[in-house]
Short mmCIF file of C-alpha atoms in Angstrom, two decimals:
data_model
loop_
_atom_site.label_atom_id
_atom_site.label_comp_id
_atom_site.label_asym_id
_atom_site.label_seq_id
_atom_site.Cartn_x
_atom_site.Cartn_y
_atom_site.Cartn_z
CA MET A 430 -0.17 -0.12 -0.08
CA LYS A 431 1.44 3.50 -1.07
CA LYS A 432 1.60 5.83 1.95
CA SER A 433 2.39 9.45 2.03
CA PHE A 434 4.98 11.02 -0.16
CA ASP A 435 8.32 11.39 1.99
CA PHE A 436 9.15 14.81 0.51
CA SER A 437 13.02 13.88 0.70
CA ALA A 438 15.19 16.24 -1.46
CA GLU A 439 15.71 13.39 -3.82
CA ALA A 440 12.12 12.92 -4.16
CA ILE A 441 11.39 16.43 -4.90
CA VAL A 442 13.93 16.53 -7.55
CA GLU A 443 12.28 13.64 -9.30
CA VAL A 444 8.83 15.08 -9.10
CA ALA A 445 10.15 18.43 -10.44
CA LYS A 446 11.80 16.69 -13.41
CA ALA A 447 8.59 14.90 -14.26
CA ASP A 448 6.46 18.26 -14.00
CA ALA A 449 9.03 20.05 -16.14
CA ILE A 450 8.94 17.33 -18.80
CA LEU A 451 5.18 17.79 -18.88
CA ALA A 452 5.05 21.50 -18.76
CA LEU A 453 7.75 21.85 -21.62
CA ALA A 454 5.84 19.40 -23.82
CA GLU A 455 2.77 21.43 -23.56
CA ASP A 456 4.77 24.97 -24.23
CA VAL A 457 7.17 23.92 -26.63
CA GLY A 458 5.66 21.07 -28.79
CA ALA A 459 7.37 20.53 -31.80
CA GLY A 460 9.80 23.50 -31.34
CA ASP A 461 10.02 27.13 -30.08
CA LEU A 462 9.64 29.14 -33.33
CA THR A 463 10.69 32.17 -31.97
CA ALA A 464 13.85 31.10 -29.94
CA GLY A 465 14.79 29.46 -33.39
CA LEU A 466 15.82 32.92 -34.83
CA ILE A 467 18.68 32.90 -32.38
CA ASP A 468 22.09 31.57 -33.23
CA PRO A 469 22.20 28.29 -31.33
CA ALA A 470 25.87 28.81 -30.63
CA ARG A 471 24.97 32.10 -28.80
CA SER A 472 25.56 32.13 -24.98
CA ALA A 473 23.78 34.33 -22.64
CA ARG A 474 23.24 35.13 -18.86
CA ALA A 475 20.06 35.80 -17.34
CA GLN A 476 18.85 37.32 -13.89
CA VAL A 477 15.36 36.46 -12.21
CA LEU A 478 14.13 39.38 -10.19
CA ALA A 479 11.25 39.39 -7.77
CA ARG A 480 8.98 42.26 -8.18
CA GLU A 481 7.65 41.94 -4.87
CA SER A 482 8.56 40.56 -1.38
CA ALA A 483 7.85 36.85 -1.08
CA VAL A 484 8.82 33.47 0.41
CA ILE A 485 10.71 31.83 -2.52
CA CYS A 486 9.79 28.23 -3.44
CA GLY A 487 10.15 26.22 -6.65
CA SER A 488 13.85 25.92 -7.17
CA ALA A 489 14.05 22.46 -7.93
CA TRP A 490 11.17 23.07 -10.72
CA VAL A 491 13.14 25.96 -12.17
CA GLU A 492 16.37 23.84 -12.30
CA ALA A 493 14.47 20.91 -13.91
CA THR A 494 13.00 23.02 -16.63
CA ILE A 495 16.34 24.83 -17.58
CA LEU A 496 18.61 21.72 -17.38
CA GLN A 497 16.07 19.84 -19.44
CA LEU A 498 17.00 22.27 -22.15
CA ASP A 499 20.53 22.92 -21.41
CA PRO A 500 22.12 20.30 -19.20
CA GLN A 501 25.41 22.53 -18.98
CA ALA A 502 23.53 25.58 -17.68
CA ARG A 503 24.83 27.03 -14.43
CA LEU A 504 22.36 28.39 -11.95
CA THR A 505 23.25 30.60 -8.91
CA TRP A 506 20.55 31.14 -6.33
CA HIS A 507 20.78 34.20 -4.13
CA VAL A 508 17.65 33.44 -2.29
CA ARG A 509 16.80 29.74 -1.28
CA ASP A 510 13.37 28.06 -0.85
CA GLY A 511 11.91 29.11 2.32
CA GLU A 512 13.83 32.33 2.58
CA ARG A 513 12.11 35.68 1.98
CA CYS A 514 13.26 37.95 -0.85
CA ALA A 515 12.79 41.68 -1.04
CA ALA A 516 11.15 43.62 -4.01
CA ASN A 517 13.35 43.87 -6.84
CA GLN A 518 15.94 41.57 -5.54
CA VAL A 519 17.82 39.34 -7.97
CA VAL A 520 16.98 35.75 -6.64
CA LEU A 521 18.48 33.82 -9.36
CA GLU A 522 21.41 34.06 -12.02
CA ILE A 523 21.73 31.71 -14.78
CA GLN A 524 24.41 31.23 -17.52
CA GLY A 525 23.62 28.97 -20.56
CA ARG A 526 22.63 28.61 -24.24
CA ALA A 527 20.74 31.49 -25.06
CA GLN A 528 17.96 29.52 -27.42
CA ALA A 529 17.44 27.07 -24.17
CA LEU A 530 17.27 29.99 -21.57
CA LEU A 531 14.50 31.75 -23.87
CA THR A 532 12.66 28.72 -24.45
CA ALA A 533 12.65 27.88 -20.69
CA GLU A 534 11.91 31.31 -19.50
CA ARG A 535 8.08 31.20 -19.22
CA THR A 536 7.66 27.65 -17.79
CA ALA A 537 10.43 28.11 -15.34
CA LEU A 538 8.79 31.44 -14.12
CA ASN A 539 5.29 29.76 -14.09
CA PHE A 540 6.57 27.26 -11.45
CA LEU A 541 8.33 29.78 -9.50
CA GLN A 542 5.51 32.35 -9.41
CA LEU A 543 2.90 29.55 -8.31
CA LEU A 544 4.85 27.94 -5.70
CA SER A 545 6.29 30.95 -4.15
CA ALA A 546 2.71 32.33 -4.07
CA VAL A 547 1.62 29.25 -2.12
CA ALA A 548 4.59 29.42 0.24
CA SER A 549 4.22 33.17 0.75
CA LYS A 550 0.52 32.86 1.43
CA THR A 551 0.92 29.90 3.86
CA ALA A 552 3.78 31.79 5.79
CA GLY A 553 1.26 34.78 6.18
CA TYR A 554 -1.30 32.30 7.98
CA VAL A 555 1.36 30.52 9.86
CA ALA A 556 2.51 34.01 11.36
CA ALA A 557 -1.22 34.77 12.27
CA VAL A 558 -1.63 31.79 14.36
CA GLN A 559 1.82 32.07 16.13
CA GLY A 560 1.60 31.51 20.00
CA THR A 561 -1.39 29.38 19.66
CA ARG A 562 -1.37 25.66 19.22
CA ALA A 563 -2.89 25.47 16.04
CA GLN A 564 -1.24 24.31 12.93
CA ILE A 565 -2.11 25.47 9.35
CA VAL A 566 -2.99 22.72 7.09
CA ASP A 567 -3.55 22.23 3.52
CA THR A 568 -6.30 20.27 1.71
CA ARG A 569 -6.69 18.23 -1.60
CA LYS A 570 -7.90 21.48 -3.50
CA THR A 571 -4.68 21.66 -5.64
CA LEU A 572 -4.16 22.30 -9.36
CA PRO A 573 -4.39 18.97 -11.28
CA GLY A 574 -0.99 17.46 -11.72
CA LEU A 575 0.82 19.85 -9.42
CA ARG A 576 -0.42 18.34 -6.05
CA LEU A 577 2.87 17.36 -4.58
CA ALA A 578 4.41 20.71 -6.04
CA GLN A 579 1.89 22.61 -4.27
CA LYS A 580 1.98 20.67 -1.00
CA TYR A 581 5.84 21.17 -0.94
CA ALA A 582 5.23 24.83 -1.25
CA VAL A 583 2.93 24.48 1.65
CA ARG A 584 5.55 22.91 3.69
CA THR A 585 8.17 25.59 2.47
CA GLY A 586 5.77 28.18 3.89
CA GLY A 587 5.67 26.47 7.38
CA GLY A 588 2.30 24.61 7.06
CA THR A 589 1.43 21.21 7.45
CA ASN A 590 0.19 18.74 4.77
CA HIS A 591 -3.12 16.67 5.30
CA ARG A 592 -3.45 13.73 3.38
CA ILE A 593 -1.65 13.58 -0.15
CA GLY A 594 -4.56 11.83 -2.00
CA LEU A 595 -7.51 9.31 -1.38
CA TYR A 596 -4.73 6.55 -1.05
CA ASP A 597 -2.90 7.18 2.16
CA ALA A 598 -5.48 8.35 4.71
CA VAL A 599 -9.18 8.06 5.71
CA LEU A 600 -11.36 11.27 5.84
CA ILE A 601 -15.06 10.40 6.68
CA LYS A 602 -17.40 13.12 5.50
CA GLU A 603 -20.97 13.65 5.74
CA ASN A 604 -21.90 11.49 2.71
CA HIS A 605 -19.74 8.68 3.93
CA ILE A 606 -21.72 8.71 7.14
CA ALA A 607 -24.92 8.62 5.29
CA ALA A 608 -23.99 5.88 2.88
CA ALA A 609 -22.48 3.68 5.92
CA GLY A 610 -25.60 4.22 8.36
CA GLY A 611 -24.07 6.60 10.77
CA ILE A 612 -21.02 7.66 12.67
CA ALA A 613 -20.37 4.69 15.06
CA GLN A 614 -21.04 2.22 11.89
CA VAL A 615 -18.41 4.07 9.51
CA LEU A 616 -15.82 4.29 12.23
CA ALA A 617 -16.22 0.69 13.01
CA ARG A 618 -15.66 -0.10 9.52
CA ALA A 619 -12.65 2.29 9.51
CA ALA A 620 -10.84 0.30 12.07
CA ALA A 621 -10.48 -2.35 9.45
CA VAL A 622 -8.41 -0.36 7.27
CA ALA A 623 -6.68 1.82 9.90
CA ALA A 624 -3.34 -0.02 9.58
CA GLN A 625 -3.15 0.96 5.77
CA ALA A 626 -3.85 4.49 6.48
CA ASP A 627 -1.67 7.30 7.82
CA PHE A 628 -4.73 8.47 10.02
CA VAL A 629 -8.44 8.01 10.23
CA GLN A 630 -10.48 11.43 10.64
CA ILE A 631 -14.23 12.10 10.50
CA GLU A 632 -15.96 15.17 9.90
CA VAL A 633 -18.91 16.41 12.27
CA GLU A 634 -21.20 19.29 12.00
CA ASP A 635 -22.41 19.93 15.42
CA LEU A 636 -21.70 19.23 19.17
CA ALA A 637 -24.06 16.16 19.33
CA GLU A 638 -22.16 14.47 16.37
CA LEU A 639 -18.94 15.47 18.07
CA GLN A 640 -19.90 13.58 21.17
CA GLN A 641 -21.00 10.60 19.04
CA ALA A 642 -17.59 10.37 17.38
CA LEU A 643 -15.79 10.71 20.54
CA ASN A 644 -18.00 7.84 22.09
CA ALA A 645 -17.01 5.74 19.13
CA GLY A 646 -13.48 6.08 19.73
CA ALA A 647 -12.63 8.97 17.07
CA ARG A 648 -9.19 10.21 17.46
CA MET A 649 -9.21 12.97 14.67
CA VAL A 650 -12.16 15.06 14.09
CA LEU A 651 -12.96 17.85 11.52
CA LEU A 652 -15.33 20.34 12.95
CA ASP A 653 -17.19 21.61 9.98
CA ASN A 654 -18.22 25.30 9.70
CA MET A 655 -18.88 25.86 13.52
CA THR A 656 -19.08 29.28 15.33
CA LEU A 657 -16.60 30.42 17.71
CA ASP A 658 -18.72 29.55 20.62
CA GLN A 659 -19.29 26.13 19.31
CA LEU A 660 -15.49 25.53 18.65
CA ARG A 661 -15.09 26.52 22.31
CA GLU A 662 -17.37 24.00 23.65
CA ALA A 663 -16.01 21.38 21.33
CA VAL A 664 -12.59 21.73 22.75
CA ARG A 665 -14.08 21.57 26.24
CA ILE A 666 -16.12 18.39 25.40
CA ASN A 667 -12.96 16.83 23.78
CA GLU A 668 -11.04 17.24 26.91
CA GLY A 669 -7.89 16.23 24.72
CA ARG A 670 -9.08 12.95 23.55
CA ALA A 671 -9.07 13.58 20.06
CA SER A 672 -6.99 16.12 17.68
CA LEU A 673 -9.59 18.70 16.42
CA GLU A 674 -9.56 20.50 13.18
CA ILE A 675 -11.44 23.35 11.87
CA SER A 676 -12.73 23.43 8.17
CA GLY A 677 -14.65 25.71 6.35
CA GLY A 678 -15.14 29.42 6.05
CA VAL A 679 -11.67 30.48 7.20
CA THR A 680 -10.23 33.86 6.28
CA GLN A 681 -7.13 35.89 7.21
CA GLU A 682 -9.46 38.03 9.35
CA SER A 683 -10.94 35.17 11.45
CA LEU A 684 -7.98 33.12 11.62
CA ARG A 685 -6.50 34.37 15.03
CA SER A 686 -9.72 34.24 16.89
CA LEU A 687 -10.20 30.48 15.53
CA ALA A 688 -6.86 29.56 16.54
CA GLU A 689 -7.38 30.99 20.07
CA THR A 690 -10.32 28.57 20.59
CA GLY A 691 -7.68 25.74 21.46
CA VAL A 692 -8.03 23.59 18.25
CA ASP A 693 -5.00 21.70 17.02
CA ARG A 694 -5.34 22.23 13.21
CA ILE A 695 -7.12 24.68 10.74
CA SER A 696 -7.21 23.49 7.36
CA ILE A 697 -7.39 26.08 4.43
CA GLY A 698 -8.20 25.11 0.82
CA GLY A 699 -7.16 28.72 -0.07
CA LEU A 700 -3.77 28.04 0.37
CA THR A 701 -3.58 25.90 -2.98
CA LYS A 702 -6.59 27.04 -4.90
CA ASP A 703 -6.96 30.79 -4.38
CA VAL A 704 -3.52 32.08 -4.97
CA LYS A 705 -2.28 35.25 -6.61
CA ALA A 706 1.13 34.50 -8.51
CA ILE A 707 4.24 36.42 -7.30
CA ASP A 708 5.45 38.92 -9.88
CA PHE A 709 9.01 37.58 -11.26
CA SER A 710 10.77 38.75 -14.40
CA MET A 711 13.67 37.33 -16.35
CA ARG A 712 16.28 39.64 -17.81
CA PHE A 713 18.82 38.57 -20.53
CA HIS A 714 22.13 39.79 -21.11
CA GLU A 715 24.55 38.57 -23.89
CA LEU A 716 27.84 37.11 -22.87
#
């Protein structure tokens, strides 16, 4: 049974290579007609500038994209993944074949602008709950084909990954409960597959359902769209028996108040699905 992705440096490099190959195939097709106007023997150097402050993320994807087209290219990072850059700061310098750098430019920046945006947004949420016990957690609301990349970016921003997919953990939601015949019944069935999963979590919509879940032995509970008063009461009822997670309607403005209720985790789909790209540009100079 496949478990969660390990996010080792080696594994990230392999994921980045696979993503870069697909992205370049989508963009380049049979060949870059415009870059073909440039002498293949000409070399160039380029700088990547951040036009705004951000937490940098995606270096493996940038490198995989460029090295796929020019394996001899040299990349020098001035800001590493997880570090914050300032507006108008040079974050990367590249030296290589001009044609390859021109062809790689947009794909490399697409990866960098998306993943840095996810990391930056996550870092902002993490800072907002500092001093509480709450962890900021992502969801499966990711761009198709880029889930591992975006979940890596959440980690880079200081957040925590929820399950990677349907294969590595159990999350029992309203429709699962209805189909199984009730909270106690579905948790009993979940016990049979618990050894194959990283965790078993059940979603509840009110305090009565929370009590049912706790009575049935739940160890991870997702509190869906509850008010602050309900959340505080949920923490009191729970008495530390299960890990409590908030889901639904979380905003930057409400985040601190939610964290101060005493819950353990706050999951936010917007970390990966509602992101505004960070503005980067690449400037070329002939050698």
